[in-house]
Amino acid sequence: AGSYQNILADKAGEKKNVGLITLNRPKALNALCDALILELADAVQSMDKDETLGAIVITGSEKAFAAGADIKEMLNQTYSANIRSGLLERWSDIGKCKKPIIAAVNGYALGGGCELAMMCDIIYAGDKAKFGQPEIIIGTIPGAGGTQRIARSCGKSKAMEMCLSGDQITAQDAEKMGLVSKVFPADQLVAEAVKLGERISRHSPLIVQLCKESVNVAFETTLQEGLRFERKTFYATFATEDRKEGMAAFTEKRKPNFKNN
Ligand code: CO8
């Protein structure tokens, strides 16, 4: 990855097979200004293409994952300018990544920061993390998935409570309601997220991609259509060398040697 002003892009893990993106705009608690979003989308896209990487971790600082969209940048924005510029268009590029993305959230994940975490495939949180959709407090509503993704992953009551009150919730509550899959001591969080990325990277990248795509269908369609998609995709794995290798390795009691093929 190139050199960025608002993020750091690195390779982590023993085999350097996990992409690590650190949001790095400390003076604004990693508020997601346009420049940061462009860099983030660029880094995610180039890591998605990098065949040495099996997964990506996105993190911030111990104080803030991201405190939301940049309020100072939005202050004088107008409706027509939003339409003309296609505000947040690059944002959806992050969601197009085919590799698994793990959000490692320490500190504040508010507004667009909470939405960024929810765009990732897995959320790990540090024990002091705080999640919230405070847009309502400043006279607007979530604009990058907050009203939709909380409702789908945690149900209506939780989504309404968070979006209508603007209250922050703790990492422990976020875990209880299923927003977050695990909570770790803050100083171990990024290492644990990278370890998960390393475990994912042991598998066939091709099959990992199909598996991620299949889980994502659960958020987009009916159960019947989703089950049909899953079964067809399961059948499709039998057209790959890696499926054959995985099952052969099991029967021969050895480790598989996947070729991404
Ligand atoms: N935008 C711009 N600057 C910010 C933001 C932000 N969202 N959050 C913090 N900052 C700046 C502060 O202005 C301050 O800068 P300065 O020292 O120059 O005044 C610096 O970061 C440090 O912040 P605080 O002094 O406020 O730190 P505290 O520890 O006292 O408070 C909080 C931390 C509670 C996180 C507080 O900063 C806060 O409430 N921030 C705003 C949170 C918020 O309302 N977020 C939602 C924004 S709206 C949104 O996200 C819309 C989403 C639509 C899609 C977005 C896609 C990107």
Short mmCIF file of C-alpha atoms and ligand atoms in Angstrom, two decimals:
data_model
loop_
_atom_site.label_atom_id
_atom_site.label_comp_id
_atom_site.label_asym_id
_atom_site.label_seq_id
_atom_site.Cartn_x
_atom_site.Cartn_y
_atom_site.Cartn_z
CA ALA A 1 0.00 0.00 0.00
CA GLY A 2 1.06 3.55 -0.68
CA SER A 3 1.67 6.31 1.81
CA TYR A 4 -1.42 7.81 3.37
CA GLN A 5 -2.10 10.90 5.50
CA ASN A 6 -5.00 9.63 7.62
CA ILE A 7 -4.43 5.89 7.93
CA LEU A 8 -1.56 3.42 8.29
CA ALA A 9 -1.52 0.34 6.08
CA ASP A 10 0.62 -2.62 7.11
CA LYS A 11 1.00 -6.37 6.98
CA ALA A 12 0.70 -8.24 10.28
CA GLY A 13 0.90 -11.80 11.61
CA GLU A 14 3.79 -14.30 11.70
CA LYS A 15 3.53 -14.88 7.95
CA LYS A 16 2.58 -11.27 7.19
CA ASN A 17 -0.64 -12.57 5.69
CA VAL A 18 -3.07 -10.24 7.47
CA GLY A 19 -3.62 -6.70 6.22
CA LEU A 20 -3.71 -4.20 9.09
CA ILE A 21 -5.30 -0.78 8.55
CA THR A 22 -5.03 1.68 11.43
CA LEU A 23 -7.17 4.82 11.29
CA ASN A 24 -4.76 7.56 12.27
CA ARG A 25 -6.29 10.99 12.62
CA PRO A 26 -5.78 11.45 16.36
CA LYS A 27 -6.58 15.17 16.53
CA ALA A 28 -10.19 14.47 15.50
CA LEU A 29 -10.63 11.04 17.18
CA ASN A 30 -10.45 9.46 13.73
CA ALA A 31 -13.50 11.35 12.47
CA LEU A 32 -14.15 10.03 8.98
CA CYS A 33 -13.43 13.03 6.77
CA ASP A 34 -13.63 12.61 2.98
CA ALA A 35 -9.87 12.25 2.66
CA LEU A 36 -9.80 9.45 5.24
CA ILE A 37 -12.64 7.58 3.53
CA LEU A 38 -10.88 7.79 0.16
CA GLU A 39 -7.67 6.43 1.68
CA LEU A 40 -9.52 3.68 3.52
CA ALA A 41 -11.37 2.60 0.37
CA ASP A 42 -8.08 2.63 -1.55
CA ALA A 43 -6.25 0.56 1.09
CA VAL A 44 -9.07 -1.99 1.36
CA GLN A 45 -9.19 -2.33 -2.44
CA SER A 46 -5.46 -2.87 -2.79
CA MET A 47 -5.36 -5.37 0.10
CA ASP A 48 -8.30 -7.22 -1.47
CA LYS A 49 -6.18 -7.66 -4.62
CA ASP A 50 -3.02 -8.66 -2.71
CA GLU A 51 -2.75 -12.46 -2.95
CA THR A 52 -0.37 -12.66 0.03
CA LEU A 53 -3.17 -11.54 2.36
CA GLY A 54 -5.97 -13.80 3.63
CA ALA A 55 -7.86 -11.31 5.82
CA ILE A 56 -7.89 -7.64 6.81
CA VAL A 57 -8.09 -6.01 10.25
CA ILE A 58 -9.31 -2.41 10.62
CA THR A 59 -8.57 -0.67 13.90
CA GLY A 60 -8.19 2.82 15.38
CA SER A 61 -6.53 4.04 18.57
CA GLU A 62 -7.17 3.07 22.19
CA LYS A 63 -9.24 6.24 22.58
CA ALA A 64 -11.26 6.02 19.40
CA PHE A 65 -12.00 3.56 16.63
CA ALA A 66 -13.78 6.47 14.92
CA ALA A 67 -15.98 9.22 16.41
CA GLY A 68 -18.18 9.37 13.32
CA ALA A 69 -18.39 11.37 10.15
CA ASP A 70 -16.51 14.68 10.34
CA ILE A 71 -19.08 17.09 11.78
CA LYS A 72 -16.99 20.16 10.96
CA GLU A 73 -16.78 19.06 7.32
CA MET A 74 -20.56 18.44 7.18
CA LEU A 75 -21.58 21.69 8.93
CA ASN A 76 -22.12 23.77 5.77
CA GLN A 77 -23.00 20.93 3.42
CA THR A 78 -26.27 21.25 1.46
CA TYR A 79 -28.79 18.77 0.09
CA SER A 80 -28.03 19.65 -3.50
CA ALA A 81 -24.29 19.47 -2.94
CA ASN A 82 -24.74 16.00 -1.41
CA ILE A 83 -26.56 14.88 -4.56
CA ARG A 84 -24.02 16.48 -6.91
CA SER A 85 -20.99 15.04 -5.15
CA GLY A 86 -22.58 11.64 -4.45
CA LEU A 87 -21.56 12.00 -0.80
CA LEU A 88 -20.40 8.69 0.69
CA GLU A 89 -20.26 6.91 -2.68
CA ARG A 90 -16.75 5.60 -2.05
CA TRP A 91 -18.00 4.38 1.32
CA SER A 92 -19.78 1.40 -0.28
CA ASP A 93 -16.48 0.32 -1.90
CA ILE A 94 -15.39 -0.87 1.54
CA GLY A 95 -18.35 -3.25 1.57
CA LYS A 96 -17.37 -4.72 -1.80
CA CYS A 97 -14.21 -6.32 -0.40
CA LYS A 98 -14.21 -10.09 -1.04
CA LYS A 99 -11.83 -10.91 1.80
CA PRO A 100 -13.00 -11.10 5.41
CA ILE A 101 -12.58 -7.83 7.32
CA ILE A 102 -12.34 -7.83 11.11
CA ALA A 103 -13.02 -4.59 12.99
CA ALA A 104 -10.93 -4.28 16.17
CA VAL A 105 -12.74 -1.58 18.13
CA ASN A 106 -11.12 0.21 21.05
CA GLY A 107 -12.66 3.40 22.44
CA TYR A 108 -15.42 5.25 20.64
CA ALA A 109 -17.22 3.75 17.65
CA LEU A 110 -19.87 6.41 17.12
CA GLY A 111 -22.07 7.30 14.15
CA GLY A 112 -20.13 6.52 10.98
CA GLY A 113 -17.55 4.79 13.21
CA CYS A 114 -20.14 2.30 14.47
CA GLU A 115 -21.37 1.93 10.89
CA LEU A 116 -17.84 1.25 9.65
CA ALA A 117 -17.45 -1.49 12.29
CA MET A 118 -20.77 -2.99 11.20
CA MET A 119 -19.69 -3.00 7.54
CA CYS A 120 -16.89 -5.30 8.56
CA ASP A 121 -17.58 -9.04 8.75
CA ILE A 122 -16.61 -9.63 12.37
CA ILE A 123 -16.37 -7.15 15.27
CA TYR A 124 -13.97 -7.71 18.17
CA ALA A 125 -14.05 -5.06 20.90
CA GLY A 126 -11.73 -3.88 23.63
CA ASP A 127 -13.29 -3.87 27.11
CA LYS A 128 -13.54 -0.06 27.19
CA ALA A 129 -15.12 0.32 23.73
CA LYS A 130 -18.29 2.37 23.36
CA PHE A 131 -20.75 2.00 20.47
CA GLY A 132 -23.49 4.44 19.54
CA GLN A 133 -25.50 6.16 16.81
CA PRO A 134 -25.57 9.75 18.16
CA GLU A 135 -26.66 11.39 14.88
CA ILE A 136 -30.09 12.17 16.35
CA ILE A 137 -28.39 14.44 18.91
CA ILE A 138 -26.99 16.65 16.14
CA GLY A 139 -30.19 16.75 14.11
CA THR A 140 -29.61 14.04 11.55
CA ILE A 141 -29.89 10.26 11.23
CA PRO A 142 -27.40 7.47 10.49
CA GLY A 143 -26.43 7.56 6.80
CA ALA A 144 -24.11 4.60 6.29
CA GLY A 145 -26.15 1.63 7.44
CA GLY A 146 -26.86 2.30 11.12
CA THR A 147 -30.65 2.05 10.95
CA GLN A 148 -30.48 -1.05 8.74
CA ARG A 149 -27.59 -3.14 10.05
CA ILE A 150 -28.43 -2.89 13.77
CA ALA A 151 -32.02 -3.86 12.97
CA ARG A 152 -30.88 -6.91 11.00
CA SER A 153 -28.25 -8.14 13.41
CA CYS A 154 -29.85 -7.24 16.77
CA GLY A 155 -33.56 -6.71 16.09
CA LYS A 156 -35.95 -3.76 16.04
CA SER A 157 -36.03 -2.80 19.71
CA LYS A 158 -32.24 -2.48 20.03
CA ALA A 159 -31.99 -0.61 16.73
CA MET A 160 -34.71 1.84 17.70
CA GLU A 161 -33.27 2.31 21.19
CA MET A 162 -29.78 3.11 19.87
CA CYS A 163 -30.82 5.28 16.91
CA LEU A 164 -33.60 7.20 18.71
CA SER A 165 -31.85 7.83 22.04
CA GLY A 166 -28.33 8.41 20.73
CA ASP A 167 -27.08 6.70 23.89
CA GLN A 168 -23.73 4.93 23.90
CA ILE A 169 -23.55 1.25 24.85
CA THR A 170 -20.62 -0.62 26.38
CA ALA A 171 -18.59 -3.37 24.74
CA GLN A 172 -20.15 -5.85 27.16
CA ASP A 173 -23.71 -4.83 26.17
CA ALA A 174 -22.73 -4.87 22.50
CA GLU A 175 -21.51 -8.45 22.95
CA LYS A 176 -24.69 -9.46 24.77
CA MET A 177 -26.86 -8.14 21.94
CA GLY A 178 -24.80 -9.83 19.25
CA LEU A 179 -23.28 -6.72 17.68
CA VAL A 180 -19.81 -7.82 18.78
CA SER A 181 -18.56 -11.40 18.80
CA LYS A 182 -15.85 -11.17 21.50
CA VAL A 183 -14.50 -8.68 24.04
CA PHE A 184 -10.79 -8.58 25.03
CA PRO A 185 -8.64 -6.44 27.33
CA ALA A 186 -7.92 -3.29 25.32
CA ASP A 187 -4.17 -3.90 24.99
CA GLN A 188 -4.67 -7.42 23.58
CA LEU A 189 -7.42 -6.56 21.12
CA VAL A 190 -5.45 -5.93 17.93
CA ALA A 191 -3.24 -9.00 18.48
CA GLU A 192 -6.36 -11.16 18.97
CA ALA A 193 -7.94 -9.75 15.82
CA VAL A 194 -4.75 -10.46 13.85
CA LYS A 195 -4.70 -14.01 15.27
CA LEU A 196 -8.24 -14.54 14.00
CA GLY A 197 -7.12 -13.18 10.63
CA GLU A 198 -4.24 -15.69 10.68
CA ARG A 199 -6.61 -18.59 11.44
CA ILE A 200 -8.83 -17.54 8.52
CA SER A 201 -5.75 -17.20 6.29
CA ARG A 202 -4.90 -20.88 6.80
CA HIS A 203 -7.93 -21.86 4.75
CA SER A 204 -8.31 -21.74 0.99
CA PRO A 205 -8.78 -18.05 0.03
CA LEU A 206 -11.09 -19.14 -2.75
CA ILE A 207 -13.37 -21.07 -0.39
CA VAL A 208 -13.20 -18.31 2.25
CA GLN A 209 -14.48 -15.88 -0.38
CA LEU A 210 -17.39 -18.18 -1.28
CA CYS A 211 -18.21 -18.66 2.41
CA LYS A 212 -18.25 -14.90 3.13
CA GLU A 213 -20.45 -14.30 0.10
CA SER A 214 -22.85 -16.99 1.25
CA VAL A 215 -23.23 -15.62 4.80
CA ASN A 216 -23.81 -12.14 3.36
CA VAL A 217 -26.74 -13.45 1.31
CA ALA A 218 -28.52 -14.03 4.66
CA PHE A 219 -28.78 -10.25 5.02
CA GLU A 220 -30.17 -9.68 1.56
CA THR A 221 -32.82 -12.25 0.78
CA THR A 222 -35.41 -14.74 2.03
CA LEU A 223 -34.43 -17.93 3.87
CA GLN A 224 -35.50 -20.10 0.90
CA GLU A 225 -33.40 -18.10 -1.57
CA GLY A 226 -30.48 -18.02 0.87
CA LEU A 227 -30.59 -21.79 1.39
CA ARG A 228 -30.73 -22.29 -2.37
CA PHE A 229 -27.72 -19.98 -2.85
CA GLU A 230 -25.82 -21.79 -0.10
CA ARG A 231 -26.48 -25.25 -1.56
CA LYS A 232 -25.44 -24.18 -5.09
CA THR A 233 -22.29 -22.62 -3.67
CA PHE A 234 -21.58 -25.75 -1.62
CA TYR A 235 -21.93 -27.81 -4.82
CA ALA A 236 -19.62 -25.36 -6.56
CA THR A 237 -16.81 -26.01 -4.06
CA PHE A 238 -16.65 -29.51 -5.63
CA ALA A 239 -15.38 -27.89 -8.83
CA THR A 240 -12.26 -26.65 -7.00
CA GLU A 241 -8.87 -28.29 -6.42
CA ASP A 242 -8.84 -26.91 -2.89
CA ARG A 243 -11.98 -28.84 -1.89
CA LYS A 244 -10.36 -32.06 -3.12
CA GLU A 245 -7.10 -31.20 -1.34
CA GLY A 246 -8.89 -30.37 1.94
CA MET A 247 -10.76 -33.67 2.07
CA ALA A 248 -7.72 -35.67 0.88
CA ALA A 249 -5.56 -34.09 3.59
CA PHE A 250 -8.12 -35.07 6.20
CA THR A 251 -8.21 -38.72 5.11
CA GLU A 252 -4.40 -38.85 4.83
CA LYS A 253 -4.04 -37.25 8.30
CA ARG A 254 -1.88 -34.36 7.04
CA LYS A 255 -2.20 -30.60 6.72
CA PRO A 256 -3.83 -29.36 3.52
CA ASN A 257 -1.77 -27.44 1.00
CA PHE A 258 -4.26 -25.06 -0.60
CA LYS A 259 -3.46 -23.51 -3.97
CA ASN A 260 -6.29 -20.95 -4.19
CA ASN A 261 -7.61 -22.95 -7.09
N1 CO8 B 1 -16.19 15.26 13.74
C1 CO8 B 1 -15.25 16.20 13.80
N2 CO8 B 1 -14.44 16.38 14.85
C2 CO8 B 1 -14.60 15.55 15.91
C3 CO8 B 1 -15.57 14.53 15.92
C4 CO8 B 1 -16.39 14.39 14.76
N3 CO8 B 1 -17.32 13.43 14.66
N4 CO8 B 1 -15.50 13.88 17.10
C5 CO8 B 1 -14.52 14.47 17.79
N5 CO8 B 1 -13.96 15.47 17.10
C6 CO8 B 1 -12.87 16.36 17.50
C7 CO8 B 1 -13.35 17.38 18.50
O1 CO8 B 1 -13.97 18.47 17.84
C8 CO8 B 1 -12.06 17.77 19.18
O2 CO8 B 1 -11.34 18.65 18.35
P1 CO8 B 1 -10.89 20.11 18.92
O3 CO8 B 1 -9.98 19.76 20.07
O4 CO8 B 1 -10.21 20.71 17.75
O5 CO8 B 1 -12.14 20.77 19.36
C9 CO8 B 1 -11.29 16.45 19.22
O6 CO8 B 1 -11.88 15.63 18.21
C10 CO8 B 1 -11.40 15.73 20.52
O7 CO8 B 1 -12.77 15.56 20.84
P2 CO8 B 1 -13.42 15.99 22.25
O8 CO8 B 1 -12.67 17.12 22.85
O9 CO8 B 1 -14.89 16.16 22.05
O10 CO8 B 1 -13.12 14.65 23.11
P3 CO8 B 1 -13.93 14.10 24.35
O11 CO8 B 1 -13.12 12.98 24.90
O12 CO8 B 1 -14.34 15.21 25.25
O13 CO8 B 1 -15.31 13.50 23.73
C11 CO8 B 1 -16.61 12.23 22.14
C12 CO8 B 1 -15.28 12.40 22.88
C13 CO8 B 1 -17.74 11.85 23.13
C14 CO8 B 1 -16.45 11.11 21.13
C15 CO8 B 1 -17.00 13.56 21.44
O14 CO8 B 1 -15.89 14.00 20.68
C16 CO8 B 1 -18.18 13.46 20.50
O15 CO8 B 1 -19.31 13.43 20.95
N6 CO8 B 1 -17.93 13.45 19.17
C17 CO8 B 1 -18.97 13.45 18.17
C18 CO8 B 1 -19.64 12.11 18.05
C19 CO8 B 1 -20.74 12.15 17.02
O16 CO8 B 1 -21.72 12.86 17.15
N7 CO8 B 1 -20.60 11.33 15.96
C20 CO8 B 1 -21.59 11.23 14.92
C21 CO8 B 1 -21.26 12.13 13.79
S1 CO8 B 1 -22.52 12.15 12.57
C22 CO8 B 1 -22.25 10.77 11.64
O17 CO8 B 1 -21.39 9.97 11.90
C23 CO8 B 1 -23.14 10.60 10.45
C24 CO8 B 1 -22.91 9.26 9.78
C25 CO8 B 1 -23.28 9.34 8.34
C26 CO8 B 1 -22.40 8.43 7.49
C27 CO8 B 1 -20.95 8.59 7.82
C28 CO8 B 1 -19.99 7.94 6.89
C29 CO8 B 1 -18.56 8.33 7.12
#
